Every structure is written in C-alpha cells, then in structure tokens.
Backbone as CSV, one residue per row, in Angstrom:
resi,resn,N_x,N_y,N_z,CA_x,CA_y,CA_z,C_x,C_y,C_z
1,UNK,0.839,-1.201,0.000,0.000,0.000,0.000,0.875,1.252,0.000
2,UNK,0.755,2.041,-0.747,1.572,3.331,-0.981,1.378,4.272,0.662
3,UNK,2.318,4.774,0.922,2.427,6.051,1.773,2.170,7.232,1.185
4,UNK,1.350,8.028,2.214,1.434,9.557,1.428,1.489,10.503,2.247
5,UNK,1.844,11.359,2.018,2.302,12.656,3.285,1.843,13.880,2.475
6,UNK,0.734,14.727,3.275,0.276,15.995,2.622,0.695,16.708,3.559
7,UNK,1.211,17.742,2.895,2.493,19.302,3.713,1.611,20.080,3.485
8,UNK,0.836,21.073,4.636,0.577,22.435,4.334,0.415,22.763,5.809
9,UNK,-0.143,24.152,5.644,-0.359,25.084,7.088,-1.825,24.520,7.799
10,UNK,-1.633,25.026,9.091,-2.779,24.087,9.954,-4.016,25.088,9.167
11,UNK,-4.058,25.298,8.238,-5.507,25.745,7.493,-6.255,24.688,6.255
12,UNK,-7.770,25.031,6.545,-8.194,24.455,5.432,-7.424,24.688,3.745
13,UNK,-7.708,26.126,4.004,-7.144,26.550,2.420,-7.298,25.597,0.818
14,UNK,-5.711,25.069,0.897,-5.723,24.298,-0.863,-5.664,22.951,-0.218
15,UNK,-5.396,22.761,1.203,-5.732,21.405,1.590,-6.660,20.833,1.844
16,UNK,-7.973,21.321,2.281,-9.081,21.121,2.431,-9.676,20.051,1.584
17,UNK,-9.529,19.901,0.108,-10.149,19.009,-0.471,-9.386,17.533,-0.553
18,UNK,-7.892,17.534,-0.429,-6.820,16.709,-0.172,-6.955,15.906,0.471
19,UNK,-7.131,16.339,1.732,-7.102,16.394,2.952,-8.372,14.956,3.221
20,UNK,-9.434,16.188,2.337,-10.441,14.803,2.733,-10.812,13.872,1.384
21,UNK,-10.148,13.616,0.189,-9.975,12.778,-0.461,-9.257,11.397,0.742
22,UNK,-7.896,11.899,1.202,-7.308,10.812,1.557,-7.982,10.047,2.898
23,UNK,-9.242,10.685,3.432,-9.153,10.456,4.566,-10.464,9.963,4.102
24,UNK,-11.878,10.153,3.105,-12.337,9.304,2.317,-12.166,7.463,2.343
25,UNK,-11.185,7.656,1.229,-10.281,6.934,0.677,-9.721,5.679,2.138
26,UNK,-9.384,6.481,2.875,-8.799,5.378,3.771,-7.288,5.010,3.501
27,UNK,-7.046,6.057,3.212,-5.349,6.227,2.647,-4.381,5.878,3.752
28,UNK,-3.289,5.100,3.730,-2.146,5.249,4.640,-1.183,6.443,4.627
29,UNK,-2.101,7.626,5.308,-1.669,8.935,5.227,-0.946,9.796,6.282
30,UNK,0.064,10.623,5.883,0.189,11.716,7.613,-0.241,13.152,6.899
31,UNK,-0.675,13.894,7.932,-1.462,14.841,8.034,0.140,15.610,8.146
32,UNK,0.714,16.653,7.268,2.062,16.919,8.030,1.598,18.661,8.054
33,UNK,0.984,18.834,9.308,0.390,20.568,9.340,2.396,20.753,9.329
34,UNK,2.401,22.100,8.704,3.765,22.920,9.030,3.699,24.483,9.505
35,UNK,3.945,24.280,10.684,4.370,25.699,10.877,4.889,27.119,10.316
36,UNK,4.185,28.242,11.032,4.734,29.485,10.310,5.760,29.765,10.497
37,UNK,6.657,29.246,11.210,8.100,29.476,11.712,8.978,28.428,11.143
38,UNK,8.718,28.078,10.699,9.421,26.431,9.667,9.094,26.415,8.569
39,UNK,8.063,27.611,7.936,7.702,27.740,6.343,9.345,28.555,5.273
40,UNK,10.100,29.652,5.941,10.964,29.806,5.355,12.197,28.968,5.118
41,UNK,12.336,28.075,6.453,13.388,27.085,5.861,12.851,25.773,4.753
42,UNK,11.770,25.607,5.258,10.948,24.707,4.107,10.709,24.644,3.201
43,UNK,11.047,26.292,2.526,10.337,26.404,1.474,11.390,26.457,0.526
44,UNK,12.693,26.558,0.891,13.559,26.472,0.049,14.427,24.849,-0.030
45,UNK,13.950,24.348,0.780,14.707,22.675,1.542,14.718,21.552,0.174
46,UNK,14.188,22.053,-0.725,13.971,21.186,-2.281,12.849,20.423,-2.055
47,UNK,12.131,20.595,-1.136,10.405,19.987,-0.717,9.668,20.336,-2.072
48,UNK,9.656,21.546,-1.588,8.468,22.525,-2.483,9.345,23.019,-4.387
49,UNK,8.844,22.178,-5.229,9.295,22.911,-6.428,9.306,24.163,-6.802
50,UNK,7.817,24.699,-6.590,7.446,26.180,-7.086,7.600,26.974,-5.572
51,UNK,7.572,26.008,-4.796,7.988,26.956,-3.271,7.327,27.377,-2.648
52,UNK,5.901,26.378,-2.655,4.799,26.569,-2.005,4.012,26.009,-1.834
53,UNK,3.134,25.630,-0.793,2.641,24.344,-0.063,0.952,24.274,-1.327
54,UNK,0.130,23.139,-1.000,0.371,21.765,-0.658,1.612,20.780,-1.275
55,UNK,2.307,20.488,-0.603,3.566,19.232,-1.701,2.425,17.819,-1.093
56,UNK,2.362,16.733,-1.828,1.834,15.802,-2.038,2.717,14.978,-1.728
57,UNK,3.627,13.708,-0.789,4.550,13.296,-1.344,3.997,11.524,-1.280
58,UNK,4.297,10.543,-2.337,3.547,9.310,-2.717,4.849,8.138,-2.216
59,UNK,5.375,7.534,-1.470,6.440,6.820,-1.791,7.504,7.030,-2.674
60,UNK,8.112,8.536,-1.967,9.295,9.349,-2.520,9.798,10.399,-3.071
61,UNK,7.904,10.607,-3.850,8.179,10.800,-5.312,7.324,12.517,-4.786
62,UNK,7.153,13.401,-5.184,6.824,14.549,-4.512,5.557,15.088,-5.989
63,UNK,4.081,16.043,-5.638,3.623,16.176,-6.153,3.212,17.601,-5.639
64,UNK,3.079,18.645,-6.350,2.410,20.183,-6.333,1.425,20.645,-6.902
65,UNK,0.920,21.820,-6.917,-0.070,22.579,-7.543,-1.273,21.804,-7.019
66,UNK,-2.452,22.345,-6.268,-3.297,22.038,-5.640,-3.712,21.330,-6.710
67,UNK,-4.758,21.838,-7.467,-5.298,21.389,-8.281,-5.250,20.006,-8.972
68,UNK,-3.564,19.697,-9.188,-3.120,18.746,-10.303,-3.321,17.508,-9.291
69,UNK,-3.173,17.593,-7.526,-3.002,16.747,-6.662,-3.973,16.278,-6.844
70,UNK,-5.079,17.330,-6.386,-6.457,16.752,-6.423,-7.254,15.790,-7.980
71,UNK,-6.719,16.327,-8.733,-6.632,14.904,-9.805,-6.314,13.905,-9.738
72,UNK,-5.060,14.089,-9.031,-4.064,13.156,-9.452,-4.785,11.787,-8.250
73,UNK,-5.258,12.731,-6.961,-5.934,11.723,-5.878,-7.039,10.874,-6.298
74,UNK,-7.793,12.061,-7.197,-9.272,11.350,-7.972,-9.203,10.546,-8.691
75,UNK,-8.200,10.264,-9.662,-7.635,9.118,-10.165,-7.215,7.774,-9.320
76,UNK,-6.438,7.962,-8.325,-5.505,7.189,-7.921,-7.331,6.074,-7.246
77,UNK,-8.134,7.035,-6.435,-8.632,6.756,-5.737,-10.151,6.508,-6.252
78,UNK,-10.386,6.296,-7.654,-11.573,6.269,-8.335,-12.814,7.054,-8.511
79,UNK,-12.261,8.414,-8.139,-13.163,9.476,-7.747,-13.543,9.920,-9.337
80,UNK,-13.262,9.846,-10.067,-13.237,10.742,-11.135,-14.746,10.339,-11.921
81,UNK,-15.312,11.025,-13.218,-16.668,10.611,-13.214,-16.302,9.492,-14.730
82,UNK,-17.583,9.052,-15.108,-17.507,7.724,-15.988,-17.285,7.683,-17.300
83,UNK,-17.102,9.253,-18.122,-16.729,9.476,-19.103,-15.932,10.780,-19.331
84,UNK,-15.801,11.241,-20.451,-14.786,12.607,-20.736,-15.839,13.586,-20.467
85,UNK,-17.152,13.660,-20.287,-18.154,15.135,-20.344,-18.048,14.988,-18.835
86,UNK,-18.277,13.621,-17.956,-18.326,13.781,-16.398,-17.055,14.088,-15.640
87,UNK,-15.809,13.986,-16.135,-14.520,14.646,-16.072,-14.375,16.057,-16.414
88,UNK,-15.026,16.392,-17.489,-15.121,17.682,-17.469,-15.676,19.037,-16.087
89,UNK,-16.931,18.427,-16.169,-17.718,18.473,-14.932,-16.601,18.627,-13.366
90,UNK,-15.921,17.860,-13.515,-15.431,17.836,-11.937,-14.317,18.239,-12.100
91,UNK,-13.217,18.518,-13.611,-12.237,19.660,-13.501,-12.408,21.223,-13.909
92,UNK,-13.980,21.392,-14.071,-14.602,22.489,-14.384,-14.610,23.079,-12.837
93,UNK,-15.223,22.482,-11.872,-15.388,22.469,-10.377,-14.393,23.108,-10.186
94,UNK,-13.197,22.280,-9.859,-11.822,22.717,-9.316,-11.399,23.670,-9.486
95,UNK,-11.568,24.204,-10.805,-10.735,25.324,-11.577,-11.523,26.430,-11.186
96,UNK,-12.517,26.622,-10.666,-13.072,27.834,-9.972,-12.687,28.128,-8.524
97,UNK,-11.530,27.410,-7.941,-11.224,27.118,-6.656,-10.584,28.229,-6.420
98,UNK,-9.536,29.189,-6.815,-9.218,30.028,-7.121,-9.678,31.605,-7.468
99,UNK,-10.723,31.373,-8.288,-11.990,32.348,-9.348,-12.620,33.140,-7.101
100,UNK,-12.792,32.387,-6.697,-13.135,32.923,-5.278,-12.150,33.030,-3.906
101,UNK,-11.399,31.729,-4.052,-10.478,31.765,-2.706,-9.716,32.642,-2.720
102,UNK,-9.011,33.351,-4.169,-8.424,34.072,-3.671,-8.357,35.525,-3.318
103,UNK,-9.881,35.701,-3.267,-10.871,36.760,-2.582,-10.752,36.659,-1.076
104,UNK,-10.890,35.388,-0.836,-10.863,34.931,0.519,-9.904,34.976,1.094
105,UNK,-8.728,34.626,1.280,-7.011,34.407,1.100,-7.265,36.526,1.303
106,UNK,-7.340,36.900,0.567,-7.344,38.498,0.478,-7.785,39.071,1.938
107,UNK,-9.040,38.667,2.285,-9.745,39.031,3.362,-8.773,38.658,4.933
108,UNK,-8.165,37.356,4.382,-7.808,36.773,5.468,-6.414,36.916,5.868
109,UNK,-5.620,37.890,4.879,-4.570,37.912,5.548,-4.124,39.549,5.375
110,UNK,-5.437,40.603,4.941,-5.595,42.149,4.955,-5.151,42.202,6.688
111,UNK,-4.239,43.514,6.765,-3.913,44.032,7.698,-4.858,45.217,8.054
112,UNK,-5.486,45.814,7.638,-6.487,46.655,7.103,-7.529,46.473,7.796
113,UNK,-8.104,46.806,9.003,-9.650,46.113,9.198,-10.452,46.817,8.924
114,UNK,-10.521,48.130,8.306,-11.293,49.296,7.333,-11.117,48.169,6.177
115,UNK,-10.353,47.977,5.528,-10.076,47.815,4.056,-10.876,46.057,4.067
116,UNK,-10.377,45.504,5.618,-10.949,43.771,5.442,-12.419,43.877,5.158
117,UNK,-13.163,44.860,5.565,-14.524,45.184,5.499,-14.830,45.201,4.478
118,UNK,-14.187,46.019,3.790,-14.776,46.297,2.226,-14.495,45.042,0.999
119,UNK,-13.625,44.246,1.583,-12.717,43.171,0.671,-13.843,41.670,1.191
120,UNK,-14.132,41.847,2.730,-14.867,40.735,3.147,-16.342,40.940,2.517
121,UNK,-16.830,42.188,2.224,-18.168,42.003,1.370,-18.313,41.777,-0.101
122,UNK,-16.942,42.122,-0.706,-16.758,41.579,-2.383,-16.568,40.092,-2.364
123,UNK,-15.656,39.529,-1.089,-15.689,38.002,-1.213,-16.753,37.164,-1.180
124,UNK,-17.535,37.448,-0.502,-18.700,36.852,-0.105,-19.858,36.992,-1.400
125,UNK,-19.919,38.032,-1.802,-20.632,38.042,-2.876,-20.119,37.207,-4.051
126,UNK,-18.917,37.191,-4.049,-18.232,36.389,-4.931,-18.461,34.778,-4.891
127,UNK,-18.715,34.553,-4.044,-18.760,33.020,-3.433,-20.266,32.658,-3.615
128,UNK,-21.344,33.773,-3.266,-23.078,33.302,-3.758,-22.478,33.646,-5.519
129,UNK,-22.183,34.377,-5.815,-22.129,34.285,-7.451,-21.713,32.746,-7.924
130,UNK,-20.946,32.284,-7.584,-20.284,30.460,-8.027,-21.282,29.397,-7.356
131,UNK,-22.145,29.944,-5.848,-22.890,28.811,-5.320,-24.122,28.761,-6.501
132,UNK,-24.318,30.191,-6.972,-25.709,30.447,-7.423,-25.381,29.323,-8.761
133,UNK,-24.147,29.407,-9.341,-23.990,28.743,-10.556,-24.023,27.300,-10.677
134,UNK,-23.651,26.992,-9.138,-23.256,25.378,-8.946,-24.503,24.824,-9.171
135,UNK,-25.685,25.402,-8.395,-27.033,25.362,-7.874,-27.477,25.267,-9.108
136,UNK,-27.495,26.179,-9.977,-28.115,25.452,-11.445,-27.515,24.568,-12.124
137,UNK,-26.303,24.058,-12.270,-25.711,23.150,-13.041,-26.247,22.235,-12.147
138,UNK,-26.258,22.289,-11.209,-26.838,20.412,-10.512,-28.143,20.251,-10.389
139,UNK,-28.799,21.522,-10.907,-30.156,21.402,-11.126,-30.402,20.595,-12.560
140,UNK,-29.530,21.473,-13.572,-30.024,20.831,-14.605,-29.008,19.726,-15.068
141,UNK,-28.435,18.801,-14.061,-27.944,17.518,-14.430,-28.787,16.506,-13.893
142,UNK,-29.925,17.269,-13.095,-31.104,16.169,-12.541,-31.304,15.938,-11.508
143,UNK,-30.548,16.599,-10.398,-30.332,17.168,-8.888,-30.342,15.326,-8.294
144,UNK,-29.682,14.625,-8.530,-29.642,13.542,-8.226,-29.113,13.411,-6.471
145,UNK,-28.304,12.036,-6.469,-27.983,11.719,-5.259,-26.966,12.498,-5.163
146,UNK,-26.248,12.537,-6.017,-24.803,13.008,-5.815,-24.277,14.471,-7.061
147,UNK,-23.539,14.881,-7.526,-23.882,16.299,-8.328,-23.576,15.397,-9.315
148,UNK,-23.154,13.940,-10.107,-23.227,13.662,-11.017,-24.430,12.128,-11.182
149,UNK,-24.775,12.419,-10.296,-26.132,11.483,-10.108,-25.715,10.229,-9.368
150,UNK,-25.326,9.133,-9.605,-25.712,8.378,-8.653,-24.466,7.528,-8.044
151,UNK,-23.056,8.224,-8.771,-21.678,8.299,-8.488,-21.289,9.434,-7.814
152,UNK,-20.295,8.906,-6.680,-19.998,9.428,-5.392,-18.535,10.112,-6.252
153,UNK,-17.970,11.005,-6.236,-17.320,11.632,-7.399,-16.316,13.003,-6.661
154,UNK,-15.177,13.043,-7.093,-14.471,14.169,-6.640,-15.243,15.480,-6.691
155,UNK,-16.209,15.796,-7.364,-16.882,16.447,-7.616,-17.623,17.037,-6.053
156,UNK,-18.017,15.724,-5.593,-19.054,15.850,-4.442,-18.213,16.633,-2.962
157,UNK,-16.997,15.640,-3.727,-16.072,16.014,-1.894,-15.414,17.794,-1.893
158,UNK,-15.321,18.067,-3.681,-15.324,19.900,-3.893,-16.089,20.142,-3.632
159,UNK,-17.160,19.951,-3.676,-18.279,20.831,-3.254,-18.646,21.118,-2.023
160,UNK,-18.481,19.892,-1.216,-18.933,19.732,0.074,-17.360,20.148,1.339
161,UNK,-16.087,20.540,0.819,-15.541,20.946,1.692,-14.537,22.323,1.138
162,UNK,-14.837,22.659,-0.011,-13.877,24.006,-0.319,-14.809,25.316,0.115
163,UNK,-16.237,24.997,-0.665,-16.845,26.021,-0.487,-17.516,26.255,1.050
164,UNK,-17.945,25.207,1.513,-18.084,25.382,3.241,-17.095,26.200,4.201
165,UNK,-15.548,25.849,4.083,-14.318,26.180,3.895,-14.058,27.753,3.668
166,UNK,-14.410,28.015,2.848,-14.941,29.663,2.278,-15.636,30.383,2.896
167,UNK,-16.659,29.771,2.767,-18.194,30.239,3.633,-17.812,30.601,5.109
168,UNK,-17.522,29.692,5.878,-16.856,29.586,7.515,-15.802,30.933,7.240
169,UNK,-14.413,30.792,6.586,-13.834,31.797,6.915,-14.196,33.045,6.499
170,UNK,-15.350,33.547,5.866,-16.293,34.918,5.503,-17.025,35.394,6.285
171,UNK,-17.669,34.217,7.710,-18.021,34.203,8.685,-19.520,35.226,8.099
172,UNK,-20.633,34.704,7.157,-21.639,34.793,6.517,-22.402,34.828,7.802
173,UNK,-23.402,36.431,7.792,-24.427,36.247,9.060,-25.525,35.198,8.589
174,UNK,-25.645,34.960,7.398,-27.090,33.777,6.876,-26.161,32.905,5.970
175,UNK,-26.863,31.727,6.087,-26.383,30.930,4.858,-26.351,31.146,3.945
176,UNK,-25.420,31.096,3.033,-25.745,31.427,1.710,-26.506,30.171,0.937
177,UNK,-25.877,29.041,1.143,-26.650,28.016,0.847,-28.349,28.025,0.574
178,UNK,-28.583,28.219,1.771,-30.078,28.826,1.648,-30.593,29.727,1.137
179,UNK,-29.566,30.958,0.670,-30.001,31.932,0.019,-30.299,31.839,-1.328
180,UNK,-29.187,31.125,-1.720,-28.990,30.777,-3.318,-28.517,29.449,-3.951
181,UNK,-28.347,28.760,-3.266,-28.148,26.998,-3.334,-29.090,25.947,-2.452
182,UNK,-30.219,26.445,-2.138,-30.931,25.510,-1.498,-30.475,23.770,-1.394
183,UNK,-30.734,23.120,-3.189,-30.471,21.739,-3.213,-28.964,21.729,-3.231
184,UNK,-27.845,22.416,-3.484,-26.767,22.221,-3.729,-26.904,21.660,-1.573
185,UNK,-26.958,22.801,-0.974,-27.302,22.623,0.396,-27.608,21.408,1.242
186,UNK,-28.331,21.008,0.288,-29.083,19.632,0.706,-27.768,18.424,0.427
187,UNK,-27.603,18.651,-0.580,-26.413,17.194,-1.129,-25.042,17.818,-0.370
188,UNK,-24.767,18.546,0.042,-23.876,19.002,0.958,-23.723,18.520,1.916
189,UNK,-25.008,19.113,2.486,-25.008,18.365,4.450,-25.423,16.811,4.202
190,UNK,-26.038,16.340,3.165,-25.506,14.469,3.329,-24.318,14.150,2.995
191,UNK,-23.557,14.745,2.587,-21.954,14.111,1.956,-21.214,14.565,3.785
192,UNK,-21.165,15.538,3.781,-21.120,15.781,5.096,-20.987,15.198,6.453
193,UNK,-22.172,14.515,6.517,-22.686,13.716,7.453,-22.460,12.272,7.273
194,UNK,-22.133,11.599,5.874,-21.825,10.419,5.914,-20.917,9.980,5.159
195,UNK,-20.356,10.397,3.799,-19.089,9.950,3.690,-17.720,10.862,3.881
196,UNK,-18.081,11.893,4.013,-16.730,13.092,4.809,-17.488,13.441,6.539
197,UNK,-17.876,12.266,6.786,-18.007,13.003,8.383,-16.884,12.307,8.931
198,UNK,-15.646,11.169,8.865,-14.936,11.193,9.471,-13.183,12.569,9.264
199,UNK,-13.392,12.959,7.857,-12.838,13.810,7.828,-13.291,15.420,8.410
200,UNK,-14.310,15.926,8.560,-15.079,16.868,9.619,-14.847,16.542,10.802
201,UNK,-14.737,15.329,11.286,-14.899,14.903,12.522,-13.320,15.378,13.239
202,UNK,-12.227,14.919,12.371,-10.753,14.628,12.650,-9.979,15.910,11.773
203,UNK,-10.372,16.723,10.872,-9.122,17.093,9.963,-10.075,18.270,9.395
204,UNK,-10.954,18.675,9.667,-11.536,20.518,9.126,-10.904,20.592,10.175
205,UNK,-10.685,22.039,9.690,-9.935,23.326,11.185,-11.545,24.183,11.404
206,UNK,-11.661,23.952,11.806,-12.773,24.830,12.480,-12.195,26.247,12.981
C-alpha cells in the first residue's frame, strides 16, 4: 500500500479538499500541518518545487499545484466521473477554486480592518455568485444523489468541503446556501454527514 504525506499550514485553504480525499479513501496517510516558523526554511529545503505548499509526497516521489493533486488523488482513488463530459464536470469544479479563494485568502490575511470590510463584502458576494452557478448546473444535471447522479465523485467532496471552507472563513451572518443553493445545500449536508463526516470529525480546522 503506498504512503502519502500531505504538507501544508494548519488551514483548510488548498488542503481542504486533499485532505479529505485521503481520509475518504482510507489512505495510509500523515497529516504533516507545518508551521509558520518552519515555512521559510521549508520552502527552500527542495520539498516545495514552485515553493509553495500543498507538496503531495507518494512513496518518494513529490507532487504540487493544488489542483493537479487533487486529480491526481481522484484518479488514484476512483473518484473521477464515468466518461470525458463527467470529467469535465469535476475539472470544471476545481478550476473555480481560485476564481473565489483568492478573494478569501485576500480578506484573510488584509492588515487593514477598514479595508478587510470592504474586501470581506466583495468576497462573499463572490462566493453566492459560483454557489448560485453550482445550484443550477446540478439542477439541470437532474439534482440527483450526488452532483453527477448516482456516483460518489471528486466532484461531491469539492463541493462539500472548499466552499463550506470559504463560507466559515467569511463568517456569513445567513447561509448562503439557503439563500442561493438551497439543493446544492441539501447534497452538501448528506456528503457531510456520511461519507466526509470522518474527515469533519478529525481534519476541518474549524
């Protein structure tokens, strides 16, 4: 059985979806949180290629760029969907991971608490703009069990822990879910509750 070691900061952030692929999965994994005081020697130590966390590492072999991991996990781990249009679908997902977090990421590390104000209400709006979108694409794929119907799919575990992830650190006085993703909402809090509740349980940062 392969070893795997995921490197990042004790935050959800680009680990969040990683995080709970492997813990899904049932991976022989370590959780390796790294410190803010151990990120400058780390980051140059030949860990990090581009020199910046999540590093992925598989039995030796070292993997980067959030995104490509989280493929690379959905593959390894059968997450991915059953043809090239349902692959599309769930690297369409991912690639908006960014399009908002790093609105969020903005908010969250503004020194500014005049300026976090004004940056924390563009993020947030930013984030119902992508829920509002999710909410119709899984409407009109047939609002099934799962966002590609009746396969449990990398798709489901983006949905159900980046944007929650988001949401929490925007610290939203109402749900947005409810505002503008009702059913997305719904297939959320069951993924939630039963196949990422041992990763909620052990490995969200709250």
């Amino acid at each position: 059985m392969s070893k795997f070691t995921l490197n990042y900061f004790g935050l959800n952030g680009r680990a969040v979806v990683p995080r709970a692929i492997l813990t899904y999965a049932k991976a022989n994994w370590t959780n390796a949180v790294v410190k803010q005081e151990d990120w400058p020697k780390l980051k140059t130590s030949g860990l990090c290629e581009y020199e910046q966390l999540p590093v992925l590492e598989v039995d030796g072999k070292k993997f980067c760029e959030s995104q490509a991991i989280n493929l690379y996990l959905g593959e390894t781990f059968k997450l991915m969907g059953k043809n090239p249009e349902e692959n599309y679908q769930i690297t369409n997902l991912l690639m908006t991971f960014d399009d908002y977090m790093g609105q969020v990421f903005g908010v969250l590390f503004c020194p500014d608490e005049a300026k976090k104000t004004e940056l924390r209400t563009k993020a947030q709006e930013k984030v119902k703009f992508f829920l509002g979108k999710f909410e119709k694409r899984y409407v009109d794929l047939g609002k099934g069990k799962y966002f590609l119907g009746d396969k449990f799919t990398l798709a489901d575990i983006y949905l159900a822990t980046a944007l929650p992830a988001a949401i929490d650190a925007l610290g939203f006085k109402e749900c947005p879910f409810k505002q503008v993703a009702p059913n997305l909402g719904e297939l959320v809090n069951r993924v939630k509750g039963s196949e990422l509740k041992e990763f909620y349980e052990k490995y969200y940062v709250k």
